[in-house]
Each structure stands twice: as C-alpha cells, then as structure tokens.
Amino acid sequence: MAPNVSISFLVVAWVLCIFMHTTNTVNAAGIVAASQSSALDLEAKALLESGWWGNYSNQSSFISHHCNLSGIQCNHGGSVTEIDKGGVYLGDKFRKFNFSSFPNLVRLNLQETGLRGSIPLEISTLSKLTELDLSWNNLTGDLPLSLTNLTQLVEFSIYYNNISGSIPKEMGNLKNLLELDLSSNNFTGLIPSSLVDLTELVYLYLDSNQINGSIPPEIRNLKNLSSLYLGYNRLTGPIPSSLVDLTNLTYLSLSSNQINGSIPPEIGNLKNLRYLSLRNNSLTNSIPLSLSHLTNLVSLNLGSNQINGSIPPEIANLKNLSYLSLHNNSLTGSIPLSLVDLTNLVYLFLDSNQINGSIPPEIGNLKNLSYLNLSNNNLTGSIPLTLSHLTELTYLYLDSNQISGSIPVEIANCSSLVNLSLSHNYLTSSIPSQFSDLKFLRSIDLSYNNLIGNIPPYLININFNLSYNSLEGQIPTFFQNHSFYTFIGNKDLCGDIKGFPPCLPSSRTKRQLKIVVLLTIFPTLLLLGYFFYSRYWVRKKQSELRGIKNGDLFSIWNYDGKIAYEDIIEATEDFDIRYCIGTGGYGSVYKAELPSGKVIALKKLHRLEAEDPTFDKSFKNEVKMLTEIRHRNIVKLHGYCLHKRCMFLVYEYMERGSLFCVLSNDVEAMELDWTKRVNIIKGIAHAISYMHHECIPVIVHRDISSNNILLNSKLEAFVSDFGTAKLLDPDSSNQTLVVGTYGYIAPELAYTMVVTEKCDVYSFGMVVLEILMGIHPGELLTSLSSPSSQHVMLNEILDQRLPPPNRLVAHDIFFVATIAFACLRTKPKSRPTMKWVSQEFLSRKKPLANPIMYSFTMAIEESRNLYDGRE
C-alpha cells in the first residue's frame, strides 16, 4: 500500500501545483489587462477633457467610443496612435491637452489650428512620435530644446509661425528625419553645423527667416537631399563648392540673400536639377558654361545679380526650360541665336541689362512664349515681323531701347496680347489701325517715340499712354475725360482736353462763321436786354421753388444726411476734368471732397448716354441693386441723382482704383504680395456668393472683370459696377442680353445666349488666374491641352514681378488655382456654385509638399478631385 499512497500523494501535489500556477497566471493576466484598460481610460479621458471634440454629456459613451472620433486613429489594442486636428480652430484649448497620456502616439497634426504662445514642453514626452506638424499657427518663443529628444521623428514641420531665436544645434540628434521644415519664422543666427548630421534628409526648408552667416561647407553630407530651400534670409559668403556634391537635388533656391562671388563651375554636376533660383543676390562674373549640362532644368532664375559677360550660346542645351530669367544684371553682347532653340520657353526675361544688337528674327520660333521682356537694354534695329508668329504672347515689353522703324502691323496677329510696351524708343510712322483686332489688349504704352498721324479710336477701352510723340489732329471727343498726361508732348494735338488748344476751324468754316455772327448780333443784343430784365424774377422764383425742385430732381442719402446736390457740383467744379479719375463703359468717375471732409467717388454718365432711355434703365437698375446690397466686399452706394442733364451715383471712394490698373503698374503690382492677392480672391468669392445665394431675387453681375474690382487703401477688394447686372427671376428664362468684358465671358453665351449664375463663376475663374499671373490669362486654358504644356509648373506662370511665395502661401496659391480651374470648365453644370467656392475658402485644407512645383495638368486634375459636380 505504501507505494500506492506515495503515488497518490504525488498526483495530488502535482494537481495542486498546476492549480496554483494557473491561478497566478490568471491573476497576472488580469493585472495586465486592468493596467491596459486603465491606460486606455486615461487616453480617452485626456481626449474628453481637451474639449477638442465639443462638450459630451454622456462621458461613458465618449470613453468607450473614443477611437471613432474624427481625426483619431487607434491600434488593434485601442490605444491612440494618430491625432489629426488640422484646420480645426483650437486656440487656447491647446493648453488643456495632456500629451503625456498618449505613450503610443505616432502622428500629431495640429496644423492651422490657431495655436498661440510657446510650444508646450510636454510634446517631448511623445517618445514614439514620427510625424509632428505645428505649421500655420501663431506660435512664439524659442524652439524648445526638449523637442530634440523625439529621435523617432521622420517629419517635423513648424513653418509659418513666429518662432524666434536660433536653431538648436541638438537638432542634429533627429537622425531619422526625412523632412525638416522651419521656413517662414523668425529664426536668427547661423545654420547649425550639426544639421549636416541628418544624413537621411530629403527635404530641408529654412527659407523666409533671418538666418545669417554662410552656408556650411559640410552640407555635402546630406547626400539624399532632393529639395533645399534657403532663400529669403541674410546668408552671406559665396556658394560653397561642396554644395554641388548634392547630386540628388531637384529643387535649389538660394534667392534673396546676400550671397556673393561667382556661380561655381561645378554646378553642372547637379544633373537632376529641375528648379534653380539664385535671384536677388550679389553674384558676379559670367554665367558658367557648365550650366548648360543641367538638361533637366525647367526653371532657371539668375535675375537681380551683378552677373556680367554675354549670354552663353550653350544655354540652348536646356531644351526643357519653360522659364528663363536673367533680368537686372550687367549682361552685354547680343541675344545669341541659339536661344531661339528653347522652344518650350513660356517666360523669357532679359530686361535691365546692357544687351545690344538687334532682336533676332528667329525669335518667332518660340511658339509657346507667353511673356517676353527685353526692355531697358541697348537693342537697335527694327521690331522683327516674325513676332507675329507668337500667337500665345500675352506680355511684350520692348521699351527703353534704341529700336527704330515703324510698328509692324503684323503684331496684330499676336491674338493673345494683353500688354504691349514700346515706349522710350525711336519708332516712327503711325499707330497701326490693325491693333483694333487685338481683343485681349488691355494696356499699350507708346510714349516717348516719334510716332505721327492721328489717335486711333479703338483705344477708347484700353489703358494707354501716347505722350511725347508727334501725333496730330483732334483728340477724339470720347477721350475728353482722359488725363492730360496721356497726350502731353504732342504739340500738334488739339481738342477739349485742358492743356491743349482748341481745334481751329477751316477757312470755309471761318467765312460761314462771320456771316452767322453778323446776322445774329442784333437779335442777340435784344435778347441780352430781355435776359437782364427778367433775371431778377427768375432768381426769386428759383429761390421759392428750390425745395420742390431738389425734391423732384434729386434723391440722395448717406450716413450723415448732409450731402446735397450743390455740394457735389461745387466739389467737382461742375465735373471739371481735373477731378476725373477714370472712364468706363457707362460713364466717367470723379473724385470729390465734400464740405464735411468726406471723400467720395462719383460715377457720371456721358452726356449722350444720359439722354438715352436704355442707359437710364441701366442706371436705375444699378441703383436698385446697390441699395439692397449689404456686404463688406461690395462697393457702398451713398446716393444718386436722376436728371436728363445730370445722372450720377455717389460711391464710397476706393483709393487704389481698379484691380486691373494696379496689376498693370509694375510698382503697384509689387505692393500686391501673394497674401494680399489670395485675400482679394477670397473677398471677391464671398461677394459673388452673397449676390447669388443671399439676395432675393438672385443677382447676377454679368461683368466680373479686373476692371470692376476696386481696391481701397488697404488693398482690400470690392466688387463694383452693376450697370450691366440683372435681377434673375427664378421662374423666368428670358435672359438673352449678352453683356460683359471680352475675355471674361463664359463660352456658352456664344450659342445659348442664356445668362445664369454660372457665367459669373466662369468670369471669377478668369479673374483668379489674372491675379495669380499678373496678366489676363488669354488663351492659357487652350494651350494647356497641348503636349508641350504638360510639364509646365504652376510657379512658372505666377507673376514674376513678385518674389516666389513661401511654402505656406504656395499652398494657398495652388488651392485657389485648382478652384479657378474648376470654375473654368466648359460645361456650366460642371462648374461649382459660388457658395461652394466661398465655403471652400473658409474651410482649411492640408497643404501639399511642394504645391507650386506641381504642373498645370496636376492642378487641373486636382480641381477634378476637389469638385466633382456634387454639392
């Protein structure tokens, strides 16, 4: 029995051991599970207490479903790994967030959330973080040193804030970084040498700061760099030769610094470069021949330096160039014939140099050229007739040279031409009448030449300057409201414009006039006697009836109720030409200061138009709509006057005039920086949306153009000129009167003659592109369908008078461009409504890595993704 007892005892013991081990294991698992549950509860509680997702009355439901919140991603265990609140305003709620409750957080996106103050140090507790985006906020203070402990970071973006101080040298600890974006802040000091330890970096953006010192030669260690942006800083010294060891570079910008010395010949090693900008520095010596090895270049900008020598003929090897700027240097010699082999060129800037010789006739081979600026050089000879082959040309500047001969009538074949400047040359002969065929022409400057003949009437709708020529004859009556300075310096001109002599009658007319005087002098004396006799009684009668007459003839109001008809007549000296600030399709605009000190704008109809009942109806239509409209981006109406001899509107005065005039003036256009332009676009969108969707009945403007967008002293946009607008009855389709400015009219009006809100949408899209490009887009949309334009970058068509936008504004520009392309679709039903456009501008979008480096075709494709026709 003993052996059996022993065996039984052992079995029992073994069972007890198993039971105890199992119990301990279960207990341990329970503890772990409880611990995990507690950690998840802490995460959920931190999300709840942040207030980022509103106020939840059912806290238990929130905690159990926190992984389903917008912007939250969890792992399989239910722990938060991603928080994306980009574009959602958080403001001070940022300070309430408990970052330490998220041990597994990998991605944190708080871009454009209204964050203020310094960066919370608690972010450095997120040890697993690989992506951190705090860009587009109002963060201040220094960059916390503790952030450099986030050694798992792959992407770190903090651009467009107000972070100051120097870049911590400990940034070199972030060995895993692929993208580092510190642009558009207030960083000072040197580029820390430790940054060159980030050998995995692909994208490095330090542009738009106040960084000084030189570019560290150790930058050669960043072998993987594809994009390097150091522009808009205070960097000095030469371009280090070591920079050319970064053979993977595709984008390199060192623009707007104080870099000196010459362009290193070794730059030809950067065979992958597509974008190179060294503009606005102090570079000297000649253009190295090795630049011709960069055959992938699409954009090359060496403008505003001190580069000398001639343009190397080898530049013709850069067959992919669509943008070439060598402006504002000290280049000499002639334009190399080989330059005309760059048949993909869209923009060519050689202005403000010392280039001599004639313009090569072969320039007509550049069939894709849209912008040609050869002004302010020493060019001689005549204007080549082959310029007529450039049918895509929108801007042509040949001013301030020594060009002679006549203006070729063949230029009229440049059907897309918007701006033409030939001033300060030695041109002779008359102004070609064929220019009347240039339907898009908006500005022409022919001043300071030796032109003869009469003033052509087609200039009536164009911004022009004909001063200092040898023009003769009568200034046409419809130009009487133009400035004296438009015609000054033409001694043989005559007319009703102040400063010019009246036109003398012919000999036959003089004889007839003498007979008429003799026959009428006696009756005239009798009439004068009667006049003086009755004058007293007339004045007395007028005094008695003044109140009644003013009530009948004049209806006016404003915020102080003190404007009177007599005040306006006195303020303008009965609409003297000196007070005229512009003329439009319906009338002339005057500036007047009332006795109260208020400055107003008066839109007065032309005399003939005031007698036409059709114009009277248009006038009343404009008054009716403006009195009902209340929007901050629509010009305010203070009053009006209706009378056969005097019809005018009293507007709020806009100090900067029309958007078109500002864009046409190089100095004023540079005041319109990219941020102001984006804000102007948004303001126009909100105004049209108001008319289309908040006015009853719906108001369609029907003439949205840059001429009808006015700017105040702060360069804010206001939609104006409702003379052609029409109130749409939703139940009526009788909208057949086609009006508007050529170049902005929707294509369907050519065959349907039906005016709808979508016509305004199309015109808005054209104005957006005009604001971005600085010129009317002309046939841009048609040209985009050609194979040669498939790889044209968005940045290449932006207004080149402005410095390239930083990455923050670049996102905005790309976004509004995609909106514009959606608005410009051929089919009206495929265009968005202005309400949708307005709402899109109010919403927040995640920026792209390099938006302005996107091609046109990508922008158009993005517009399809942005708006698919469903709202």
CSV table of C-alpha atoms in Angstrom, one decimal, residues 258-407:
chain,number,residue,atom,x,y,z
A,258,GLN,CA,23.5,88.5,-49.8
A,259,ILE,CA,25.4,85.7,-51.4
A,260,ASN,CA,28.4,86.9,-53.4
A,261,GLY,CA,31.2,85.5,-55.6
A,262,SER,CA,30.6,83.7,-58.8
A,263,ILE,CA,28.4,80.7,-59.6
A,264,PRO,CA,30.7,77.7,-59.1
A,265,PRO,CA,31.5,75.9,-62.4
A,266,GLU,CA,30.9,72.6,-60.7
A,267,ILE,CA,27.2,73.4,-60.6
A,268,GLY,CA,26.9,71.4,-63.8
A,269,ASN,CA,27.2,68.3,-61.7
A,270,LEU,CA,23.7,68.7,-60.4
A,271,LYS,CA,22.2,66.8,-63.3
A,272,ASN,CA,18.8,66.2,-61.6
A,273,LEU,CA,18.0,69.9,-61.0
A,274,ARG,CA,14.6,71.0,-62.3
A,275,TYR,CA,14.3,74.3,-60.5
A,276,LEU,CA,17.3,76.6,-59.8
A,277,SER,CA,16.8,80.1,-58.3
A,278,LEU,CA,19.8,82.3,-57.4
A,279,ARG,CA,17.9,85.6,-57.9
A,280,ASN,CA,18.4,88.8,-55.9
A,281,ASN,CA,21.9,88.2,-54.6
A,282,SER,CA,25.3,89.8,-55.3
A,283,LEU,CA,26.7,87.2,-57.7
A,284,THR,CA,29.3,88.4,-60.1
A,285,ASN,CA,31.4,87.2,-63.1
A,286,SER,CA,29.9,85.4,-66.0
A,287,ILE,CA,27.4,82.6,-66.4
A,288,PRO,CA,29.4,79.3,-66.2
A,289,LEU,CA,29.2,77.2,-69.4
A,290,SER,CA,28.6,74.2,-67.1
A,291,LEU,CA,25.0,75.4,-66.5
A,292,SER,CA,24.3,74.0,-70.0
A,293,HIS,CA,24.8,70.5,-68.5
A,294,LEU,CA,21.6,70.8,-66.4
A,295,THR,CA,19.4,69.5,-69.2
A,296,ASN,CA,16.5,68.7,-66.8
A,297,LEU,CA,16.1,72.3,-65.8
A,298,VAL,CA,12.5,73.6,-66.2
A,299,SER,CA,13.0,76.9,-64.4
A,300,LEU,CA,16.2,79.0,-64.2
A,301,ASN,CA,16.3,82.3,-62.4
A,302,LEU,CA,19.6,84.3,-62.1
A,303,GLY,CA,17.9,87.7,-62.1
A,304,SER,CA,18.8,90.7,-60.0
A,305,ASN,CA,22.5,90.0,-59.5
A,306,GLN,CA,25.7,91.5,-60.9
A,307,ILE,CA,26.5,88.9,-63.5
A,308,ASN,CA,28.4,90.2,-66.5
A,309,GLY,CA,29.7,88.9,-69.8
A,310,SER,CA,27.5,87.6,-72.6
A,311,ILE,CA,24.7,85.0,-72.6
A,312,PRO,CA,26.5,81.7,-73.4
A,313,PRO,CA,25.2,80.2,-76.7
A,314,GLU,CA,25.4,76.8,-74.9
A,315,ILE,CA,22.3,77.7,-72.9
A,316,ALA,CA,20.4,76.3,-75.9
A,317,ASN,CA,21.1,72.8,-74.5
A,318,LEU,CA,18.5,73.4,-71.8
A,319,LYS,CA,15.7,72.1,-74.0
A,320,ASN,CA,13.2,71.7,-71.2
A,321,LEU,CA,13.4,75.3,-70.0
A,322,SER,CA,10.0,76.9,-69.8
A,323,TYR,CA,11.1,79.8,-67.5
A,324,LEU,CA,14.3,81.8,-68.0
A,325,SER,CA,15.1,85.0,-66.2
A,326,LEU,CA,18.5,86.8,-66.5
A,327,HIS,CA,17.0,90.2,-65.8
A,328,ASN,CA,18.6,93.1,-63.9
A,329,ASN,CA,22.2,92.1,-64.4
A,330,SER,CA,25.1,93.5,-66.3
A,331,LEU,CA,25.0,91.2,-69.3
A,332,THR,CA,26.4,92.5,-72.6
A,333,GLY,CA,26.7,91.3,-76.2
A,334,SER,CA,23.8,90.3,-78.4
A,335,ILE,CA,21.0,87.9,-77.9
A,336,PRO,CA,22.5,84.5,-79.0
A,337,LEU,CA,20.7,83.0,-82.0
A,338,SER,CA,20.8,79.6,-80.2
A,339,LEU,CA,18.4,81.0,-77.6
A,340,VAL,CA,15.6,80.6,-80.1
A,341,ASP,CA,16.1,76.8,-79.9
A,342,LEU,CA,14.5,76.8,-76.5
A,343,THR,CA,11.1,76.1,-78.0
A,344,ASN,CA,9.5,75.2,-74.7
A,345,LEU,CA,10.0,78.7,-73.2
A,346,VAL,CA,6.9,80.3,-71.9
A,347,TYR,CA,8.7,83.1,-69.9
A,348,LEU,CA,11.8,84.9,-71.1
A,349,PHE,CA,13.2,87.9,-69.1
A,350,LEU,CA,16.3,89.6,-70.4
A,351,ASP,CA,15.3,93.1,-69.3
A,352,SER,CA,17.5,95.6,-67.5
A,353,ASN,CA,20.9,94.6,-68.9
A,354,GLN,CA,23.2,96.1,-71.4
A,355,ILE,CA,22.4,93.7,-74.3
A,356,ASN,CA,23.0,95.2,-77.7
A,357,GLY,CA,22.4,94.3,-81.4
A,358,SER,CA,19.1,93.6,-82.9
A,359,ILE,CA,16.3,91.3,-81.9
A,360,PRO,CA,16.9,88.1,-83.9
A,361,PRO,CA,14.1,87.4,-86.4
A,362,GLU,CA,14.3,83.7,-85.4
A,363,ILE,CA,12.6,84.7,-82.1
A,364,GLY,CA,9.4,83.8,-83.9
A,365,ASN,CA,10.3,80.1,-83.4
A,366,LEU,CA,9.4,80.4,-79.7
A,367,LYS,CA,5.8,79.5,-80.4
A,368,ASN,CA,5.0,78.8,-76.7
A,369,LEU,CA,6.2,82.2,-75.5
A,370,SER,CA,3.7,84.0,-73.3
A,371,TYR,CA,5.9,86.6,-71.6
A,372,LEU,CA,8.8,88.4,-73.4
A,373,ASN,CA,10.6,91.2,-71.7
A,374,LEU,CA,13.6,92.7,-73.5
A,375,SER,CA,13.2,96.2,-72.0
A,376,ASN,CA,15.8,98.6,-70.7
A,377,ASN,CA,18.7,97.4,-72.9
A,378,ASN,CA,20.6,98.8,-75.8
A,379,LEU,CA,18.8,96.9,-78.6
A,380,THR,CA,18.8,98.5,-82.0
A,381,GLY,CA,17.3,97.8,-85.4
A,382,SER,CA,13.6,97.3,-86.1
A,383,ILE,CA,11.0,95.1,-84.5
A,384,PRO,CA,11.1,91.8,-86.3
A,385,LEU,CA,8.0,90.9,-88.3
A,386,THR,CA,8.3,87.3,-87.0
A,387,LEU,CA,7.0,88.4,-83.7
A,388,SER,CA,3.6,87.9,-85.3
A,389,HIS,CA,4.2,84.1,-85.1
A,390,LEU,CA,4.0,84.3,-81.3
A,391,THR,CA,0.3,83.8,-81.1
A,392,GLU,CA,0.5,82.8,-77.4
A,393,LEU,CA,2.2,86.0,-76.4
A,394,THR,CA,0.4,88.0,-73.7
A,395,TYR,CA,3.1,90.4,-72.5
A,396,LEU,CA,5.5,92.1,-74.8
A,397,TYR,CA,8.0,94.6,-73.4
A,398,LEU,CA,10.5,96.2,-75.7
A,399,ASP,CA,10.6,99.6,-74.0
A,400,SER,CA,13.7,101.7,-73.2
A,401,ASN,CA,15.9,100.6,-76.0
A,402,GLN,CA,17.0,102.2,-79.3
A,403,ILE,CA,14.7,100.4,-81.6
A,404,SER,CA,13.7,102.3,-84.8
A,405,GLY,CA,11.4,101.9,-87.8
A,406,SER,CA,7.7,101.5,-87.7
A,407,ILE,CA,5.5,99.4,-85.5
